[in-house]
Amino acid sequence: MEYIAISQLNDWKNKKIKFPAITAYDFSFAKLFSNQGIPVILIGDSLGMTIQGHTSTLSVKIKDIEYHTKAVRKGAPNTFLISDLPFMSYYDTKTALKNTAKIIRSGANMIKLEGGKWLIEIIKELSNRSILVCGHIGLTPQYFHYLGGYKIQGKKQNDANKLIDEALLLEESGIKVLVIECVPEKLAEKITKCLSIPVIGIGSGKNTDGQILVMHDLLGITEGKIPSFSKNFLSESGSIQKAIQKYIHEVKTGIYPSPQYSF
Ligand code: KIV
């Protein structure tokens, strides 16, 4: 696969070409996903659940993300890698800069932060140093206790307006990609149209620029029930390679997520 840079994601946004993304945490899956043509991989703090077996992302440490980013980069040398800054690893600007350096040195192209207004100064400082930053709004798993669980966000008009304002503010502060998780399709569509940067959705309908799924959900190997917006692509495909091909095809053509997998 050719080297994927942020300019490629911008180009897809401008040309309205939808792109798939997936989480990965190790060398072998990163290699498989990259060989199948997945252009964007997230080393997500979802590894707290999928790899470490916890019930939330809150236990994940910066050294975990460093370790998994290094492994993924070895397997996917040309893929655009986004790595999460985990819970409490960016509570102030100095800490965010220090931990971002660790993640970029481990091989990430971009770091991802969860939240809204309070991140403005941190995002500006990172952007001023030419660090690529991805925002993450809607259902933000690091706010699990505050949100009272993993629930759809932005259903009420006030909450929807707040998310639109947050998205615009984050873009103005310097983020170069936005992830929106678990919001109604219409709201995600509106935010995607308002922003000039690529917007990647998860559980947010089919009208975002890109889609992302947690690999364990996509392959149907998540412990317990997979989220209602996730689709088990492996059950209909017969091999992991074919499941990934199907995912890529369905995202690019807008088949996934159909209304069954949207709010
Ligand atoms: O940690 C993660 O895997 C994520 C995705 C759910 C977007 O943030």
mmCIF file of N, CA and C in Angstrom, residues 22-152:
data_model
loop_
_atom_site.group_PDB
_atom_site.id
_atom_site.type_symbol
_atom_site.label_atom_id
_atom_site.label_comp_id
_atom_site.label_asym_id
_atom_site.label_seq_id
_atom_site.Cartn_x
_atom_site.Cartn_y
_atom_site.Cartn_z
ATOM 1 N N ILE A 22 -10.009 1.205 11.163
ATOM 2 C CA ILE A 22 -10.243 0.090 12.104
ATOM 3 C C ILE A 22 -9.254 0.236 13.252
ATOM 4 N N THR A 23 -9.564 -0.336 14.386
ATOM 5 C CA THR A 23 -8.566 -0.362 15.459
ATOM 6 C C THR A 23 -7.660 -1.572 15.248
ATOM 7 N N ALA A 24 -6.425 -1.464 15.723
ATOM 8 C CA ALA A 24 -5.530 -2.629 15.781
ATOM 9 C C ALA A 24 -4.562 -2.359 16.916
ATOM 10 N N TYR A 25 -4.002 -3.438 17.418
ATOM 11 C CA TYR A 25 -3.157 -3.288 18.605
ATOM 12 C C TYR A 25 -1.839 -4.067 18.494
ATOM 13 N N ASP A 26 -1.719 -4.876 17.425
ATOM 14 C CA ASP A 26 -0.500 -5.692 17.329
ATOM 15 C C ASP A 26 0.014 -5.775 15.883
ATOM 16 N N PHE A 27 1.203 -6.357 15.753
ATOM 17 C CA PHE A 27 1.897 -6.470 14.465
ATOM 18 C C PHE A 27 1.079 -7.267 13.440
ATOM 19 N N SER A 28 0.599 -8.444 13.832
ATOM 20 C CA SER A 28 -0.009 -9.356 12.843
ATOM 21 C C SER A 28 -1.302 -8.803 12.265
ATOM 22 N N PHE A 29 -2.184 -8.296 13.120
ATOM 23 C CA PHE A 29 -3.439 -7.730 12.597
ATOM 24 C C PHE A 29 -3.171 -6.444 11.808
ATOM 25 N N ALA A 30 -2.212 -5.647 12.283
ATOM 26 C CA ALA A 30 -1.899 -4.407 11.546
ATOM 27 C C ALA A 30 -1.442 -4.763 10.134
ATOM 28 N N LYS A 31 -0.607 -5.809 10.040
ATOM 29 C CA LYS A 31 -0.092 -6.228 8.732
ATOM 30 C C LYS A 31 -1.240 -6.725 7.848
ATOM 31 N N LEU A 32 -2.101 -7.534 8.433
ATOM 32 C CA LEU A 32 -3.237 -8.065 7.666
ATOM 33 C C LEU A 32 -4.134 -6.914 7.177
ATOM 34 N N PHE A 33 -4.463 -5.996 8.068
ATOM 35 C CA PHE A 33 -5.362 -4.889 7.688
ATOM 36 C C PHE A 33 -4.708 -4.020 6.608
ATOM 37 N N SER A 34 -3.424 -3.773 6.774
ATOM 38 C CA SER A 34 -2.743 -2.929 5.790
ATOM 39 C C SER A 34 -2.648 -3.659 4.450
ATOM 40 N N ASN A 35 -2.366 -4.954 4.475
ATOM 41 C CA ASN A 35 -2.306 -5.724 3.212
ATOM 42 C C ASN A 35 -3.655 -5.750 2.494
ATOM 43 N N GLN A 36 -4.726 -5.685 3.267
ATOM 44 C CA GLN A 36 -6.062 -5.692 2.650
ATOM 45 C C GLN A 36 -6.457 -4.308 2.132
ATOM 46 N N GLY A 37 -5.682 -3.275 2.521
ATOM 47 C CA GLY A 37 -5.940 -1.934 1.985
ATOM 48 C C GLY A 37 -6.643 -0.981 2.930
ATOM 49 N N ILE A 38 -6.625 -1.287 4.233
ATOM 50 C CA ILE A 38 -7.187 -0.320 5.202
ATOM 51 C C ILE A 38 -6.205 0.849 5.339
ATOM 52 N N PRO A 39 -6.643 2.083 5.051
ATOM 53 C CA PRO A 39 -5.682 3.199 5.052
ATOM 54 C C PRO A 39 -5.407 3.831 6.422
ATOM 55 N N VAL A 40 -6.354 3.651 7.369
ATOM 56 C CA VAL A 40 -6.226 4.330 8.672
ATOM 57 C C VAL A 40 -6.435 3.314 9.802
ATOM 58 N N ILE A 41 -5.468 3.255 10.710
ATOM 59 C CA ILE A 41 -5.602 2.371 11.881
ATOM 60 C C ILE A 41 -5.533 3.233 13.145
ATOM 61 N N LEU A 42 -6.435 2.931 14.079
ATOM 62 C CA LEU A 42 -6.417 3.596 15.386
ATOM 63 C C LEU A 42 -5.894 2.621 16.439
ATOM 64 N N ILE A 43 -4.857 3.050 17.139
ATOM 65 C CA ILE A 43 -4.416 2.294 18.315
ATOM 66 C C ILE A 43 -5.224 2.909 19.453
ATOM 67 N N GLY A 44 -6.405 2.344 19.673
ATOM 68 C CA GLY A 44 -7.373 2.948 20.574
ATOM 69 C C GLY A 44 -7.165 2.486 22.010
ATOM 70 N N ASP A 45 -7.617 3.335 22.933
ATOM 71 C CA ASP A 45 -7.553 2.891 24.334
ATOM 72 C C ASP A 45 -8.649 1.857 24.615
ATOM 73 N N SER A 46 -9.423 1.514 23.573
ATOM 74 C CA SER A 46 -10.329 0.361 23.680
ATOM 75 C C SER A 46 -9.524 -0.898 23.995
ATOM 76 N N LEU A 47 -8.204 -0.822 23.863
ATOM 77 C CA LEU A 47 -7.364 -1.972 24.221
ATOM 78 C C LEU A 47 -7.510 -2.318 25.702
ATOM 79 N N GLY A 48 -7.983 -1.352 26.483
ATOM 80 C CA GLY A 48 -8.260 -1.645 27.904
ATOM 81 C C GLY A 48 -9.259 -2.784 28.025
ATOM 82 N N MET A 49 -10.222 -2.812 27.098
ATOM 83 C CA MET A 49 -11.219 -3.890 27.095
ATOM 84 C C MET A 49 -10.755 -5.058 26.233
ATOM 85 N N THR A 50 -10.393 -4.768 24.976
ATOM 86 C CA THR A 50 -10.149 -5.855 24.012
ATOM 87 C C THR A 50 -8.881 -6.652 24.316
ATOM 88 N N ILE A 51 -7.863 -5.984 24.855
ATOM 89 C CA ILE A 51 -6.579 -6.668 25.096
ATOM 90 C C ILE A 51 -6.394 -6.980 26.581
ATOM 91 N N GLN A 52 -6.773 -5.996 27.427
ATOM 92 C CA GLN A 52 -6.471 -6.161 28.857
ATOM 93 C C GLN A 52 -7.621 -6.761 29.654
ATOM 94 N N GLY A 53 -8.822 -6.790 29.050
ATOM 95 C CA GLY A 53 -9.952 -7.435 29.725
ATOM 96 C C GLY A 53 -10.638 -6.607 30.793
ATOM 97 N N HIS A 54 -10.398 -5.293 30.806
ATOM 98 C CA HIS A 54 -11.094 -4.438 31.776
ATOM 99 C C HIS A 54 -12.494 -4.104 31.259
ATOM 100 N N THR A 55 -13.297 -3.443 32.100
ATOM 101 C CA THR A 55 -14.655 -3.101 31.664
ATOM 102 C C THR A 55 -14.733 -1.695 31.070
ATOM 103 N N SER A 56 -13.637 -0.937 31.119
ATOM 104 C CA SER A 56 -13.623 0.396 30.511
ATOM 105 C C SER A 56 -12.213 0.698 30.018
ATOM 106 N N THR A 57 -12.056 1.920 29.463
ATOM 107 C CA THR A 57 -10.731 2.323 28.941
ATOM 108 C C THR A 57 -9.882 3.010 30.024
ATOM 109 N N LEU A 58 -10.458 3.182 31.207
ATOM 110 C CA LEU A 58 -9.842 4.077 32.192
ATOM 111 C C LEU A 58 -8.515 3.592 32.768
ATOM 112 N N SER A 59 -8.248 2.316 32.655
ATOM 113 C CA SER A 59 -7.016 1.769 33.246
ATOM 114 C C SER A 59 -5.815 1.881 32.313
ATOM 115 N N VAL A 60 -6.060 2.283 31.079
ATOM 116 C CA VAL A 60 -4.973 2.276 30.081
ATOM 117 C C VAL A 60 -3.954 3.375 30.390
ATOM 118 N N LYS A 61 -2.679 3.019 30.261
ATOM 119 C CA LYS A 61 -1.585 3.957 30.572
ATOM 120 C C LYS A 61 -0.869 4.340 29.273
ATOM 121 N N ILE A 62 -0.106 5.414 29.344
ATOM 122 C CA ILE A 62 0.618 5.873 28.157
ATOM 123 C C ILE A 62 1.606 4.797 27.690
ATOM 124 N N LYS A 63 2.187 4.058 28.620
ATOM 125 C CA LYS A 63 3.161 3.033 28.204
ATOM 126 C C LYS A 63 2.477 1.900 27.429
ATOM 127 N N ASP A 64 1.200 1.664 27.701
ATOM 128 C CA ASP A 64 0.455 0.652 26.928
ATOM 129 C C ASP A 64 0.309 1.121 25.477
ATOM 130 N N ILE A 65 -0.076 2.386 25.317
ATOM 131 C CA ILE A 65 -0.280 2.917 23.955
ATOM 132 C C ILE A 65 1.058 2.958 23.206
ATOM 133 N N GLU A 66 2.133 3.300 23.911
ATOM 134 C CA GLU A 66 3.460 3.292 23.266
ATOM 135 C C GLU A 66 3.784 1.895 22.746
ATOM 136 N N TYR A 67 3.595 0.915 23.609
ATOM 137 C CA TYR A 67 3.919 -0.479 23.266
ATOM 138 C C TYR A 67 3.127 -0.943 22.041
ATOM 139 N N HIS A 68 1.823 -0.689 22.058
ATOM 140 C CA HIS A 68 0.977 -1.182 20.955
ATOM 141 C C HIS A 68 1.187 -0.361 19.676
ATOM 142 N N THR A 69 1.477 0.937 19.819
ATOM 143 C CA THR A 69 1.751 1.754 18.619
ATOM 144 C C THR A 69 3.003 1.239 17.910
ATOM 145 N N LYS A 70 4.031 0.897 18.689
ATOM 146 C CA LYS A 70 5.275 0.384 18.083
ATOM 147 C C LYS A 70 5.005 -0.899 17.317
ATOM 148 N N ALA A 71 4.199 -1.781 17.906
ATOM 149 C CA ALA A 71 3.908 -3.076 17.261
ATOM 150 C C ALA A 71 3.102 -2.864 15.979
ATOM 151 N N VAL A 72 2.109 -1.985 16.048
ATOM 152 C CA VAL A 72 1.256 -1.727 14.874
ATOM 153 C C VAL A 72 2.093 -1.077 13.764
ATOM 154 N N ARG A 73 2.950 -0.138 14.124
ATOM 155 C CA ARG A 73 3.765 0.529 13.088
ATOM 156 C C ARG A 73 4.654 -0.475 12.351
ATOM 157 N N LYS A 74 5.161 -1.479 13.083
ATOM 158 C CA LYS A 74 5.997 -2.486 12.408
ATOM 159 C C LYS A 74 5.181 -3.244 11.368
ATOM 160 N N GLY A 75 3.911 -3.534 11.696
ATOM 161 C CA GLY A 75 3.070 -4.298 10.773
ATOM 162 C C GLY A 75 2.487 -3.451 9.654
ATOM 163 N N ALA A 76 2.380 -2.152 9.885
ATOM 164 C CA ALA A 76 1.701 -1.286 8.911
ATOM 165 C C ALA A 76 2.539 -0.032 8.655
ATOM 166 N N PRO A 77 3.679 -0.196 7.958
ATOM 167 C CA PRO A 77 4.607 0.938 7.800
ATOM 168 C C PRO A 77 4.042 2.120 7.018
ATOM 169 N N ASN A 78 3.057 1.861 6.140
ATOM 170 C CA ASN A 78 2.546 2.940 5.276
ATOM 171 C C ASN A 78 1.174 3.465 5.677
ATOM 172 N N THR A 79 0.591 2.866 6.704
ATOM 173 C CA THR A 79 -0.772 3.222 7.104
ATOM 174 C C THR A 79 -0.763 4.500 7.941
ATOM 175 N N PHE A 80 -1.839 5.287 7.852
ATOM 176 C CA PHE A 80 -1.978 6.471 8.696
ATOM 177 C C PHE A 80 -2.401 6.010 10.088
ATOM 178 N N LEU A 81 -1.528 6.198 11.065
ATOM 179 C CA LEU A 81 -1.799 5.700 12.423
ATOM 180 C C LEU A 81 -2.219 6.832 13.358
ATOM 181 N N ILE A 82 -3.365 6.619 14.001
ATOM 182 C CA ILE A 82 -3.831 7.537 15.051
ATOM 183 C C ILE A 82 -3.742 6.777 16.370
ATOM 184 N N SER A 83 -3.100 7.371 17.369
ATOM 185 C CA SER A 83 -3.011 6.707 18.681
ATOM 186 C C SER A 83 -3.714 7.555 19.734
ATOM 187 N N ASP A 84 -4.445 6.875 20.598
ATOM 188 C CA ASP A 84 -5.134 7.587 21.682
ATOM 189 C C ASP A 84 -4.171 8.070 22.748
ATOM 190 N N LEU A 85 -4.407 9.280 23.255
ATOM 191 C CA LEU A 85 -3.803 9.647 24.535
ATOM 192 C C LEU A 85 -4.805 9.151 25.574
ATOM 193 N N PRO A 86 -4.392 8.231 26.457
ATOM 194 C CA PRO A 86 -5.368 7.657 27.388
ATOM 195 C C PRO A 86 -5.755 8.597 28.531
ATOM 196 N N PHE A 87 -6.727 8.158 29.276
ATOM 197 C CA PHE A 87 -7.272 8.889 30.430
ATOM 198 C C PHE A 87 -6.154 9.499 31.290
ATOM 199 N N MET A 88 -6.269 10.787 31.563
ATOM 200 C CA MET A 88 -5.362 11.525 32.457
ATOM 201 C C MET A 88 -3.933 11.648 31.933
ATOM 202 N N SER A 89 -3.738 11.375 30.648
ATOM 203 C CA SER A 89 -2.384 11.548 30.108
ATOM 204 C C SER A 89 -2.259 12.905 29.412
ATOM 205 N N TYR A 90 -3.347 13.734 29.481
ATOM 206 C CA TYR A 90 -3.295 15.084 28.867
ATOM 207 C C TYR A 90 -4.073 16.069 29.725
ATOM 208 N N TYR A 91 -3.898 15.908 31.074
ATOM 209 C CA TYR A 91 -4.708 16.751 31.971
ATOM 210 C C TYR A 91 -4.253 18.202 31.986
ATOM 211 N N ASP A 92 -3.007 18.453 31.548
ATOM 212 C CA ASP A 92 -2.597 19.839 31.321
ATOM 213 C C ASP A 92 -1.663 19.868 30.110
ATOM 214 N N THR A 93 -1.323 21.063 29.670
ATOM 215 C CA THR A 93 -0.581 21.187 28.413
ATOM 216 C C THR A 93 0.780 20.502 28.478
ATOM 217 N N LYS A 94 1.491 20.710 29.596
ATOM 218 C CA LYS A 94 2.838 20.152 29.715
ATOM 219 C C LYS A 94 2.787 18.619 29.631
ATOM 220 N N THR A 95 1.844 18.053 30.344
ATOM 221 C CA THR A 95 1.712 16.585 30.355
ATOM 222 C C THR A 95 1.307 16.082 28.965
ATOM 223 N N ALA A 96 0.425 16.825 28.311
ATOM 224 C CA ALA A 96 -0.001 16.421 26.963
ATOM 225 C C ALA A 96 1.185 16.445 25.992
ATOM 226 N N LEU A 97 2.013 17.481 26.076
ATOM 227 C CA LEU A 97 3.176 17.579 25.175
ATOM 228 C C LEU A 97 4.150 16.436 25.427
ATOM 229 N N LYS A 98 4.404 16.165 26.704
ATOM 230 C CA LYS A 98 5.368 15.104 27.063
ATOM 231 C C LYS A 98 4.875 13.743 26.556
ATOM 232 N N ASN A 99 3.600 13.472 26.770
ATOM 233 C CA ASN A 99 3.075 12.157 26.384
ATOM 234 C C ASN A 99 2.878 12.034 24.873
ATOM 235 N N THR A 100 2.546 13.154 24.233
ATOM 236 C CA THR A 100 2.437 13.134 22.764
ATOM 237 C C THR A 100 3.785 12.774 22.143
ATOM 238 N N ALA A 101 4.853 13.335 22.685
ATOM 239 C CA ALA A 101 6.193 13.037 22.148
ATOM 240 C C ALA A 101 6.446 11.526 22.190
ATOM 241 N N LYS A 102 6.046 10.886 23.287
ATOM 242 C CA LYS A 102 6.262 9.432 23.423
ATOM 243 C C LYS A 102 5.505 8.666 22.337
ATOM 244 N N ILE A 103 4.288 9.116 22.061
ATOM 245 C CA ILE A 103 3.432 8.401 21.106
ATOM 246 C C ILE A 103 3.900 8.635 19.665
ATOM 247 N N ILE A 104 4.296 9.858 19.369
ATOM 248 C CA ILE A 104 4.787 10.144 18.013
ATOM 249 C C ILE A 104 6.107 9.383 17.787
ATOM 250 N N ARG A 105 6.964 9.357 18.815
ATOM 251 C CA ARG A 105 8.227 8.598 18.683
ATOM 252 C C ARG A 105 7.965 7.102 18.520
ATOM 253 N N SER A 106 6.828 6.631 18.978
ATOM 254 C CA SER A 106 6.495 5.203 18.841
ATOM 255 C C SER A 106 5.973 4.880 17.448
ATOM 256 N N GLY A 107 5.665 5.913 16.650
ATOM 257 C CA GLY A 107 5.276 5.643 15.264
ATOM 258 C C GLY A 107 3.937 6.189 14.828
ATOM 259 N N ALA A 108 3.212 6.883 15.709
ATOM 260 C CA ALA A 108 1.898 7.420 15.300
ATOM 261 C C ALA A 108 2.065 8.652 14.406
ATOM 262 N N ASN A 109 1.118 8.827 13.475
ATOM 263 C CA ASN A 109 1.075 10.058 12.672
ATOM 264 C C ASN A 109 0.322 11.155 13.420
ATOM 265 N N MET A 110 -0.596 10.723 14.301
ATOM 266 C CA MET A 110 -1.550 11.674 14.891
ATOM 267 C C MET A 110 -1.947 11.164 16.275
ATOM 268 N N ILE A 111 -2.237 12.085 17.197
ATOM 269 C CA ILE A 111 -2.745 11.634 18.498
ATOM 270 C C ILE A 111 -4.220 12.033 18.609
ATOM 271 N N LYS A 112 -4.967 11.281 19.421
ATOM 272 C CA LYS A 112 -6.403 11.576 19.590
ATOM 273 C C LYS A 112 -6.708 11.891 21.062
ATOM 274 N N LEU A 113 -7.544 12.917 21.243
ATOM 275 C CA LEU A 113 -7.960 13.377 22.583
ATOM 276 C C LEU A 113 -9.472 13.389 22.660
ATOM 277 N N GLU A 114 -10.031 13.041 23.789
ATOM 278 C CA GLU A 114 -11.491 13.061 23.952
ATOM 279 C C GLU A 114 -11.932 14.316 24.696
ATOM 280 N N GLY A 115 -12.942 14.999 24.160
ATOM 281 C CA GLY A 115 -13.519 16.114 24.909
ATOM 282 C C GLY A 115 -13.704 17.357 24.067
ATOM 283 N N GLY A 116 -14.178 18.444 24.745
ATOM 284 C CA GLY A 116 -14.533 19.677 24.044
ATOM 285 C C GLY A 116 -13.694 20.868 24.460
ATOM 286 N N LYS A 117 -14.430 21.882 24.947
ATOM 287 C CA LYS A 117 -13.851 23.207 25.181
ATOM 288 C C LYS A 117 -12.559 23.221 26.010
ATOM 289 N N TRP A 118 -12.512 22.373 27.038
ATOM 290 C CA TRP A 118 -11.360 22.440 27.943
ATOM 291 C C TRP A 118 -10.045 22.067 27.249
ATOM 292 N N LEU A 119 -10.132 21.480 26.029
ATOM 293 C CA LEU A 119 -8.927 21.034 25.330
ATOM 294 C C LEU A 119 -8.291 22.112 24.443
ATOM 295 N N ILE A 120 -8.966 23.260 24.336
ATOM 296 C CA ILE A 120 -8.539 24.260 23.345
ATOM 297 C C ILE A 120 -7.058 24.646 23.456
ATOM 298 N N GLU A 121 -6.631 25.004 24.666
ATOM 299 C CA GLU A 121 -5.231 25.443 24.827
ATOM 300 C C GLU A 121 -4.264 24.321 24.477
ATOM 301 N N ILE A 122 -4.615 23.097 24.905
ATOM 302 C CA ILE A 122 -3.744 21.936 24.648
ATOM 303 C C ILE A 122 -3.627 21.707 23.138
ATOM 304 N N ILE A 123 -4.771 21.756 22.451
ATOM 305 C CA ILE A 123 -4.760 21.532 20.993
ATOM 306 C C ILE A 123 -3.943 22.619 20.290
ATOM 307 N N LYS A 124 -4.116 23.858 20.741
ATOM 308 C CA LYS A 124 -3.353 24.960 20.116
ATOM 309 C C LYS A 124 -1.849 24.753 20.291
ATOM 310 N N GLU A 125 -1.449 24.370 21.505
ATOM 311 C CA GLU A 125 -0.015 24.173 21.769
ATOM 312 C C GLU A 125 0.539 23.037 20.914
ATOM 313 N N LEU A 126 -0.227 21.955 20.795
ATOM 314 C CA LEU A 126 0.236 20.823 19.974
ATOM 315 C C LEU A 126 0.298 21.237 18.507
ATOM 316 N N SER A 127 -0.748 21.896 18.035
ATOM 317 C CA SER A 127 -0.805 22.300 16.622
ATOM 318 C C SER A 127 0.300 23.292 16.285
ATOM 319 N N ASN A 128 0.585 24.217 17.216
ATOM 320 C CA ASN A 128 1.668 25.181 16.983
ATOM 321 C C ASN A 128 3.005 24.483 16.782
ATOM 322 N N ARG A 129 3.098 23.261 17.322
ATOM 323 C CA ARG A 129 4.339 22.486 17.158
ATOM 324 C C ARG A 129 4.213 21.486 16.010
ATOM 325 N N SER A 130 3.209 21.714 15.157
ATOM 326 C CA SER A 130 2.976 20.879 13.966
ATOM 327 C C SER A 130 2.660 19.421 14.282
ATOM 328 N N ILE A 131 2.064 19.189 15.440
ATOM 329 C CA ILE A 131 1.598 17.841 15.782
ATOM 330 C C ILE A 131 0.177 17.696 15.225
ATOM 331 N N LEU A 132 -0.095 16.581 14.570
ATOM 332 C CA LEU A 132 -1.448 16.331 14.071
ATOM 333 C C LEU A 132 -2.324 15.825 15.216
ATOM 334 N N VAL A 133 -3.458 16.504 15.409
ATOM 335 C CA VAL A 133 -4.350 16.159 16.523
ATOM 336 C C VAL A 133 -5.724 15.772 15.986
ATOM 337 N N CYS A 134 -6.270 14.696 16.560
ATOM 338 C CA CYS A 134 -7.629 14.244 16.229
ATOM 339 C C CYS A 134 -8.516 14.483 17.454
ATOM 340 N N GLY A 135 -9.668 15.087 17.258
ATOM 341 C CA GLY A 135 -10.626 15.250 18.354
ATOM 342 C C GLY A 135 -11.550 14.039 18.424
ATOM 343 N N HIS A 136 -12.268 13.915 19.507
ATOM 344 C CA HIS A 136 -13.223 12.804 19.675
ATOM 345 C C HIS A 136 -14.362 13.325 20.545
ATOM 346 N N ILE A 137 -15.564 13.432 19.943
ATOM 347 C CA ILE A 137 -16.726 13.940 20.690
ATOM 348 C C ILE A 137 -17.911 12.977 20.553
ATOM 349 N N GLY A 138 -18.992 13.295 21.255
ATOM 350 C CA GLY A 138 -20.159 12.397 21.281
ATOM 351 C C GLY A 138 -19.996 11.477 22.478
ATOM 352 N N LEU A 139 -20.082 10.195 22.241
ATOM 353 C CA LEU A 139 -19.810 9.237 23.319
ATOM 354 C C LEU A 139 -18.297 9.130 23.477
ATOM 355 N N THR A 140 -17.812 9.663 24.586
ATOM 356 C CA THR A 140 -16.370 9.672 24.847
ATOM 357 C C THR A 140 -16.107 8.699 26.003
ATOM 358 N N PRO A 141 -15.593 7.500 25.693
ATOM 359 C CA PRO A 141 -15.503 6.463 26.732
ATOM 360 C C PRO A 141 -14.677 6.839 27.962
ATOM 361 N N GLN A 142 -13.749 7.806 27.819
ATOM 362 C CA GLN A 142 -12.975 8.210 29.010
ATOM 363 C C GLN A 142 -13.852 8.968 30.016
ATOM 364 N N TYR A 143 -15.070 9.381 29.586
ATOM 365 C CA TYR A 143 -15.997 10.107 30.475
ATOM 366 C C TYR A 143 -17.108 9.158 30.956
ATOM 367 N N PHE A 144 -16.809 7.862 30.919
ATOM 368 C CA PHE A 144 -17.779 6.803 31.215
ATOM 369 C C PHE A 144 -18.621 7.093 32.463
ATOM 370 N N HIS A 145 -17.959 7.448 33.571
ATOM 371 C CA HIS A 145 -18.706 7.662 34.823
ATOM 372 C C HIS A 145 -19.589 8.914 34.730
ATOM 373 N N TYR A 146 -19.039 9.951 34.110
ATOM 374 C CA TYR A 146 -19.776 11.213 33.976
ATOM 375 C C TYR A 146 -21.010 11.025 33.090
ATOM 376 N N LEU A 147 -20.837 10.267 32.009
ATOM 377 C CA LEU A 147 -21.951 10.058 31.069
ATOM 378 C C LEU A 147 -22.945 9.021 31.579
ATOM 379 N N GLY A 148 -22.525 8.252 32.584
ATOM 380 C CA GLY A 148 -23.417 7.238 33.171
ATOM 381 C C GLY A 148 -23.528 5.981 32.310
ATOM 382 N N GLY A 149 -22.507 5.727 31.482
ATOM 383 C CA GLY A 149 -22.498 4.499 30.679
ATOM 384 C C GLY A 149 -22.259 4.794 29.214
ATOM 385 N N TYR A 150 -22.345 3.759 28.407
ATOM 386 C CA TYR A 150 -22.120 3.908 26.957
ATOM 387 C C TYR A 150 -23.469 4.150 26.291
ATOM 388 N N LYS A 151 -23.836 5.420 26.155
ATOM 389 C CA LYS A 151 -25.172 5.775 25.658
ATOM 390 C C LYS A 151 -25.054 6.711 24.463
ATOM 391 N N ILE A 152 -26.079 6.670 23.615
ATOM 392 C CA ILE A 152 -26.137 7.613 22.485
ATOM 393 C C ILE A 152 -26.140 9.055 23.029
#
